[in-house]
CSV table of C-alpha atoms in Angstrom, one decimal:
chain,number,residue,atom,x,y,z
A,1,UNK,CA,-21.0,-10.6,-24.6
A,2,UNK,CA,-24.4,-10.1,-22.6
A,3,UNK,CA,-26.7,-13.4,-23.6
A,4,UNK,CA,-30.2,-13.0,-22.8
A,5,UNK,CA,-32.5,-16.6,-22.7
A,6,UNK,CA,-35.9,-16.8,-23.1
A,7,UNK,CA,-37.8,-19.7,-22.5
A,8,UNK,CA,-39.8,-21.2,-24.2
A,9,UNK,CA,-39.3,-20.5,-27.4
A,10,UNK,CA,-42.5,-22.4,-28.7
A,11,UNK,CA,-45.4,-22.8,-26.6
A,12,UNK,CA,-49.0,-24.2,-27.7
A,13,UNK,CA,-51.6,-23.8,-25.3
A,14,UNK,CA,-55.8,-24.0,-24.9
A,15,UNK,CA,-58.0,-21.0,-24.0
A,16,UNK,CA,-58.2,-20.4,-20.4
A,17,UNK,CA,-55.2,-21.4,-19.3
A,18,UNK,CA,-52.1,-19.5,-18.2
A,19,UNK,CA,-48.5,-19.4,-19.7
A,20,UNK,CA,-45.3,-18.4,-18.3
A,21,UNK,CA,-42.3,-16.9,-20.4
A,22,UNK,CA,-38.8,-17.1,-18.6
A,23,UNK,CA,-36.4,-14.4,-19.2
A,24,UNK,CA,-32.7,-14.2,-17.9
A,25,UNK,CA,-29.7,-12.7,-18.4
A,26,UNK,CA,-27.1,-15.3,-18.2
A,27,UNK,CA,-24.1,-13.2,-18.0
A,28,UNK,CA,-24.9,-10.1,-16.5
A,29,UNK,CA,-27.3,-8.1,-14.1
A,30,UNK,CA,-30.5,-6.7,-15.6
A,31,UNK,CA,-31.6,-3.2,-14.0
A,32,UNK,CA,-34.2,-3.0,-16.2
A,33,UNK,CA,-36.3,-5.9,-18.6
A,34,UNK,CA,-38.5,-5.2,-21.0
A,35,UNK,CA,-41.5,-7.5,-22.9
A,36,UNK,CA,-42.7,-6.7,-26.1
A,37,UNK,CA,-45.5,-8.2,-28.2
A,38,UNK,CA,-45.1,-8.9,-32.0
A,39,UNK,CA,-47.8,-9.8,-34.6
A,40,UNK,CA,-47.0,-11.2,-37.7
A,41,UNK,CA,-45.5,-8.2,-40.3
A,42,UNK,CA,-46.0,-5.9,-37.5
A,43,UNK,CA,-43.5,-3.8,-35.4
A,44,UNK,CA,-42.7,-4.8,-31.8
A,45,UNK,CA,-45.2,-3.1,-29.6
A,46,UNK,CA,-43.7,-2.3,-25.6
A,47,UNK,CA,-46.2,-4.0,-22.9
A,48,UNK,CA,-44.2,-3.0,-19.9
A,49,UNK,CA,-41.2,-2.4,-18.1
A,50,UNK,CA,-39.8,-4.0,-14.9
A,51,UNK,CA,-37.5,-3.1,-12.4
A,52,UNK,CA,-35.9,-5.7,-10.2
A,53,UNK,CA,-38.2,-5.8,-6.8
A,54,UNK,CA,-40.6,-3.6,-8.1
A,55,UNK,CA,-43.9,-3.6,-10.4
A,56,UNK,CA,-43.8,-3.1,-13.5
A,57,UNK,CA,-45.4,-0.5,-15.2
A,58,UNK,CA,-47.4,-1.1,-17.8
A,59,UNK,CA,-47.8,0.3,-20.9
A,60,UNK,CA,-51.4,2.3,-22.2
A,61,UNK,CA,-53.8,-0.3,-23.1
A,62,UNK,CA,-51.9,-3.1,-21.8
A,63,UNK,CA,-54.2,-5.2,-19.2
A,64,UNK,CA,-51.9,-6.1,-16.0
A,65,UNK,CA,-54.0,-8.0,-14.1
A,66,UNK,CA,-53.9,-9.9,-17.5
A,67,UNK,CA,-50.1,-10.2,-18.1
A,68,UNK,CA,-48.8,-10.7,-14.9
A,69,UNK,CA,-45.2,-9.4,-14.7
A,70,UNK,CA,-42.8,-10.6,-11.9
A,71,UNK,CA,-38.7,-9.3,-11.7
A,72,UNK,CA,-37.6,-11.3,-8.9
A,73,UNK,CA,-33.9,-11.0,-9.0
A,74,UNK,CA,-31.8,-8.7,-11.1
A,75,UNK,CA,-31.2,-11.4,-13.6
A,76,UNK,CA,-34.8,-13.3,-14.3
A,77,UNK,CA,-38.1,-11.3,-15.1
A,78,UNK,CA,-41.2,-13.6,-16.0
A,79,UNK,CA,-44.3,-13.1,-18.2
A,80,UNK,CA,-47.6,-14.8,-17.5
A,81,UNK,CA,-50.3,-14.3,-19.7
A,82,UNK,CA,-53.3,-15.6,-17.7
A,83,UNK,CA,-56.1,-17.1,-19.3
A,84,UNK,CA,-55.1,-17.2,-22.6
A,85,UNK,CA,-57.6,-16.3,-25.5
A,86,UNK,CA,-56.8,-17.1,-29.6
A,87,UNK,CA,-56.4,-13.5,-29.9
A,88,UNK,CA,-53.4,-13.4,-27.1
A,89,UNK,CA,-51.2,-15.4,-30.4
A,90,UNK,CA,-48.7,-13.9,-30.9
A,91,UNK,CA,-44.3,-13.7,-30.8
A,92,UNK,CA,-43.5,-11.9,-27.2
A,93,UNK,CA,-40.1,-10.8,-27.0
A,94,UNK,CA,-38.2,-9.6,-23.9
A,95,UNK,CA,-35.1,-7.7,-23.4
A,96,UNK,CA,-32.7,-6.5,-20.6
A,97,UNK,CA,-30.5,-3.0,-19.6
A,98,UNK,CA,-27.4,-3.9,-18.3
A,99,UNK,CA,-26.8,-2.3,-15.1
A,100,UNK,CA,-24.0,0.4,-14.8
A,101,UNK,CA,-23.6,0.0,-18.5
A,102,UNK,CA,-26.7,0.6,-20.6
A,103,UNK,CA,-27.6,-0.7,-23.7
A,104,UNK,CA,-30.3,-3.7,-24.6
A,105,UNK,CA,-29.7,-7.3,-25.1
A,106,UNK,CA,-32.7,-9.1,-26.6
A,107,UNK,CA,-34.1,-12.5,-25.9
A,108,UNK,CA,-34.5,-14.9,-29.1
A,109,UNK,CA,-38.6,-14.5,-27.9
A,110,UNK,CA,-41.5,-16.6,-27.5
A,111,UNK,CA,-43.9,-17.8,-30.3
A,112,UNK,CA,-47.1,-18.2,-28.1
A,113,UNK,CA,-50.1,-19.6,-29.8
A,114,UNK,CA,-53.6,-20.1,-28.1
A,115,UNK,CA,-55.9,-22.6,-28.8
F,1,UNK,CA,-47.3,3.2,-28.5
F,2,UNK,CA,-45.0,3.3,-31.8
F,3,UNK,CA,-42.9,6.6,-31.9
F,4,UNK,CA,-42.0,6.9,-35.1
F,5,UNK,CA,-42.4,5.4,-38.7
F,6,UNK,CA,-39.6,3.9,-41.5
F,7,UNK,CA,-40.1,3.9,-45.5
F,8,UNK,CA,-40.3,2.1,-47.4
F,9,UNK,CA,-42.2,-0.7,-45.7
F,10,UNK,CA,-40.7,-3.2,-48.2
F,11,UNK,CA,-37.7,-2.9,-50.1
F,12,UNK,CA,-36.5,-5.4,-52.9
F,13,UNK,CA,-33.0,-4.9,-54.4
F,14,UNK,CA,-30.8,-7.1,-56.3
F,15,UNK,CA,-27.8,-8.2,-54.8
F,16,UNK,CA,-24.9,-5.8,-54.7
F,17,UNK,CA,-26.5,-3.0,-54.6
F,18,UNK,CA,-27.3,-0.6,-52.1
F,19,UNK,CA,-30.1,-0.4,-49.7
F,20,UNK,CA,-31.2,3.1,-47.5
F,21,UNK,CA,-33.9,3.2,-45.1
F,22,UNK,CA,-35.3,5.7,-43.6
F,23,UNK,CA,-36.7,6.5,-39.7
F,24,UNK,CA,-38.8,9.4,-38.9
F,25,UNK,CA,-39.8,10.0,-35.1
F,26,UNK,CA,-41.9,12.4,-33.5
F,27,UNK,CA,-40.4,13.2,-29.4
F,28,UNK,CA,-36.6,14.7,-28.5
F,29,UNK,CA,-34.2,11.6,-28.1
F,30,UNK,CA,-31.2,10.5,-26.5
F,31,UNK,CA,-30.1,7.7,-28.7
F,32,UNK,CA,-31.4,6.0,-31.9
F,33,UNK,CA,-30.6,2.1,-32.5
F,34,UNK,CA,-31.2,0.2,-35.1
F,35,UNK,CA,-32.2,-3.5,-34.9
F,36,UNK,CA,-32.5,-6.2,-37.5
F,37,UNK,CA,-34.9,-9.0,-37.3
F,38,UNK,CA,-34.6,-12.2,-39.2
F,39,UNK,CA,-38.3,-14.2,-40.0
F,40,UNK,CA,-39.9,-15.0,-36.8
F,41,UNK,CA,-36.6,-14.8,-34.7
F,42,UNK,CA,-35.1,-12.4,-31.9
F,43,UNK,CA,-33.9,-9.0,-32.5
F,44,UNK,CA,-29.7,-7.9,-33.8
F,45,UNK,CA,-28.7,-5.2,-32.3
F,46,UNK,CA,-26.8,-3.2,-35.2
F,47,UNK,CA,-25.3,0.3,-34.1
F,48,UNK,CA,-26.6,3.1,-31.5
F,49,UNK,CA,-26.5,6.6,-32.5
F,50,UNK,CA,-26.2,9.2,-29.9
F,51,UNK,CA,-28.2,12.5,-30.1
F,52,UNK,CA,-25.0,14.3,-30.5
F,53,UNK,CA,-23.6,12.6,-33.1
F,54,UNK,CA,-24.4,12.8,-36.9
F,55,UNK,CA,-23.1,9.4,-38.5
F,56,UNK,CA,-22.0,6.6,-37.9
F,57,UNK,CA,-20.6,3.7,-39.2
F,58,UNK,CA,-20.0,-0.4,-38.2
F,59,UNK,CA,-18.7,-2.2,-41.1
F,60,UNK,CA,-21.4,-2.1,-44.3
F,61,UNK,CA,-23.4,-0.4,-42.2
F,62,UNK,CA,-23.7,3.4,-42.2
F,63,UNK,CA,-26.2,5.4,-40.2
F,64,UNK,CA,-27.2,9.0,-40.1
F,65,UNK,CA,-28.7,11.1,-37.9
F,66,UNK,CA,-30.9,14.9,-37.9
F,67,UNK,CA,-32.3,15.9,-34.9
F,68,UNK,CA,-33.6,18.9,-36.4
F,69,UNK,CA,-36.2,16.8,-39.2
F,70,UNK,CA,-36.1,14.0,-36.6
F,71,UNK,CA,-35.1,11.6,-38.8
F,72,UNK,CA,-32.2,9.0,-39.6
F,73,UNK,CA,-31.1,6.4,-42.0
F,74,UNK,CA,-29.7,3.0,-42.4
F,75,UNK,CA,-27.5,2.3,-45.0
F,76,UNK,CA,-26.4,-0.9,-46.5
F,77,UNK,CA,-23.4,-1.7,-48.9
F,78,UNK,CA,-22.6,-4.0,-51.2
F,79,UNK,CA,-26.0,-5.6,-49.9
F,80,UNK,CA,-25.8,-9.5,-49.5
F,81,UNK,CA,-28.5,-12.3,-49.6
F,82,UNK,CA,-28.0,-13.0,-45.8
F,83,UNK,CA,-29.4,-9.1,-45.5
F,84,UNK,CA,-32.6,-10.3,-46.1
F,85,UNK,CA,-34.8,-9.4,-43.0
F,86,UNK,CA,-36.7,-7.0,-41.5
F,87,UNK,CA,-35.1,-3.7,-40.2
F,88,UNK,CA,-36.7,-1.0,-37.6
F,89,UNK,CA,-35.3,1.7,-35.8
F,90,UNK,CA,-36.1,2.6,-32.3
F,91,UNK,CA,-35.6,5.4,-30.2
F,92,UNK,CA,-34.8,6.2,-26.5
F,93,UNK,CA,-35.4,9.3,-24.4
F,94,UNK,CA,-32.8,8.2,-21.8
F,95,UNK,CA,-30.0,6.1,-21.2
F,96,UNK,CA,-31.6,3.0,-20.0
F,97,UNK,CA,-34.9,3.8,-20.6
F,98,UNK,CA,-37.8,1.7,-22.8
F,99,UNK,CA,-36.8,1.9,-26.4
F,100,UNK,CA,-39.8,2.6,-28.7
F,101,UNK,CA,-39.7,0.9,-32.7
F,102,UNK,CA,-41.2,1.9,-35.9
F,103,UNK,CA,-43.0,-0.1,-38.2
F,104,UNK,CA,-39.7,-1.5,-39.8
F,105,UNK,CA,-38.8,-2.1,-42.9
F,106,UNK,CA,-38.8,-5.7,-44.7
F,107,UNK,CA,-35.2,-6.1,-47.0
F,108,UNK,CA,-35.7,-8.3,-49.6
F,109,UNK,CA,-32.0,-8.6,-51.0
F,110,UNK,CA,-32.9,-10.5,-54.6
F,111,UNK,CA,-29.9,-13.0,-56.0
């Protein structure tokens, strides 16, 4: 079945410094990835969608010059959150449409605290 | 932006018994999935419901949908401890296009 890794799965890091989250479909070509943004008891809230050699488009309200997106190759999209504040905590999740096929595959996501 | 909303927000039933929730949405869809989430980890993909179709069903699971109140619900049988998680519905306009979730709803399945 389509597997979707995302790396890391814990990261701890100090205000005003820059993350990345790795995600890649290990078994399969990604048209499309996704990243979302959970808070704790809350639903997942979209940030953007990226297409393989393209930018990504962003959803309302989401900074992009803050969370830089980059889909480099149809099977790795990456995340950085640029310098990070306390309120940037928070569980980011990505996930990936299969090309030709449709459908999502979800990444395990990334617990990302600031501090 | 979330597109639609589930109820109850929090659902505690003992075990064996049956668990419905519920998905409103607000914009014409193409397909309605529903996902379940266990504390803190990734998302389960659980069954996909296509505009056209009514019901559905993938083992314990059965799922309904009306396009005309905009709605659809999850149904779990027989519910089981390892049920306890948090469930949310999300809808697509297209094939392949972003997925939107509501507010989910946290199953507390009670030995």
């Amino acid at each position: 079945g389509a597997v979707v890794s995302q790396h890391p799965s814990r990261v701890i890091c100090k205000s005003g410094t820059s993350v990345k989250i790795e995600c890649r479909s290990l078994d399969f070509q990604a048209t499309t990835m996704f990243w979302y943004r959970q808070f704790p008891k809350q639903s997942l809230m979209l940030m953007a969608t990226s297409n393989e050699g393209s930018k990504a488009t962003y959803e309302q309200g989401v900074e992009k010059d803050k969370f830089l997106i980059n889909h480099a190759s149809l099977t790795l999209s990456t995340l950085t959150v640029t310098s990070a504040h306390p309120e940037d905590s928070s569980f980011y999740i990505c996930s990936a449409s299969r090309l030709g096929v449709g459908g999502y595959t979800f990444g395990s996501g990334t617990r990302l605290t600031v501090v | 932006s979330q597109q639609g909303e589930e109820d109850p927000q929090a659902l505690s039933i003992q075990e064996g018994e049956n668990a419905t929730m519920n998905c409103s949405y607000k914009t014409s869809i193409n397909n309605l999935q529903w996902y379940r989430q266990n504390s803190g980890r990734g998302l389960v993909h659980l069954i996909l419901i296509r505009s056209n179709e009514r019901e559905k069903h993938s083992g314990r699971l059965r799922v309904t949908l009306d396009t005309s109140k905009k709605s659809s619900s999850l149904l779990i049988t027989a519910s089981r401890a390892a049920d306890t998680a948090s469930y949310f519905c999300a809808t697509g306009r297209n094939r392949d296009d972003k997925i939107i979730f509501g507010k989910g709803t946290r199953l507390h399945i009670l030995p």
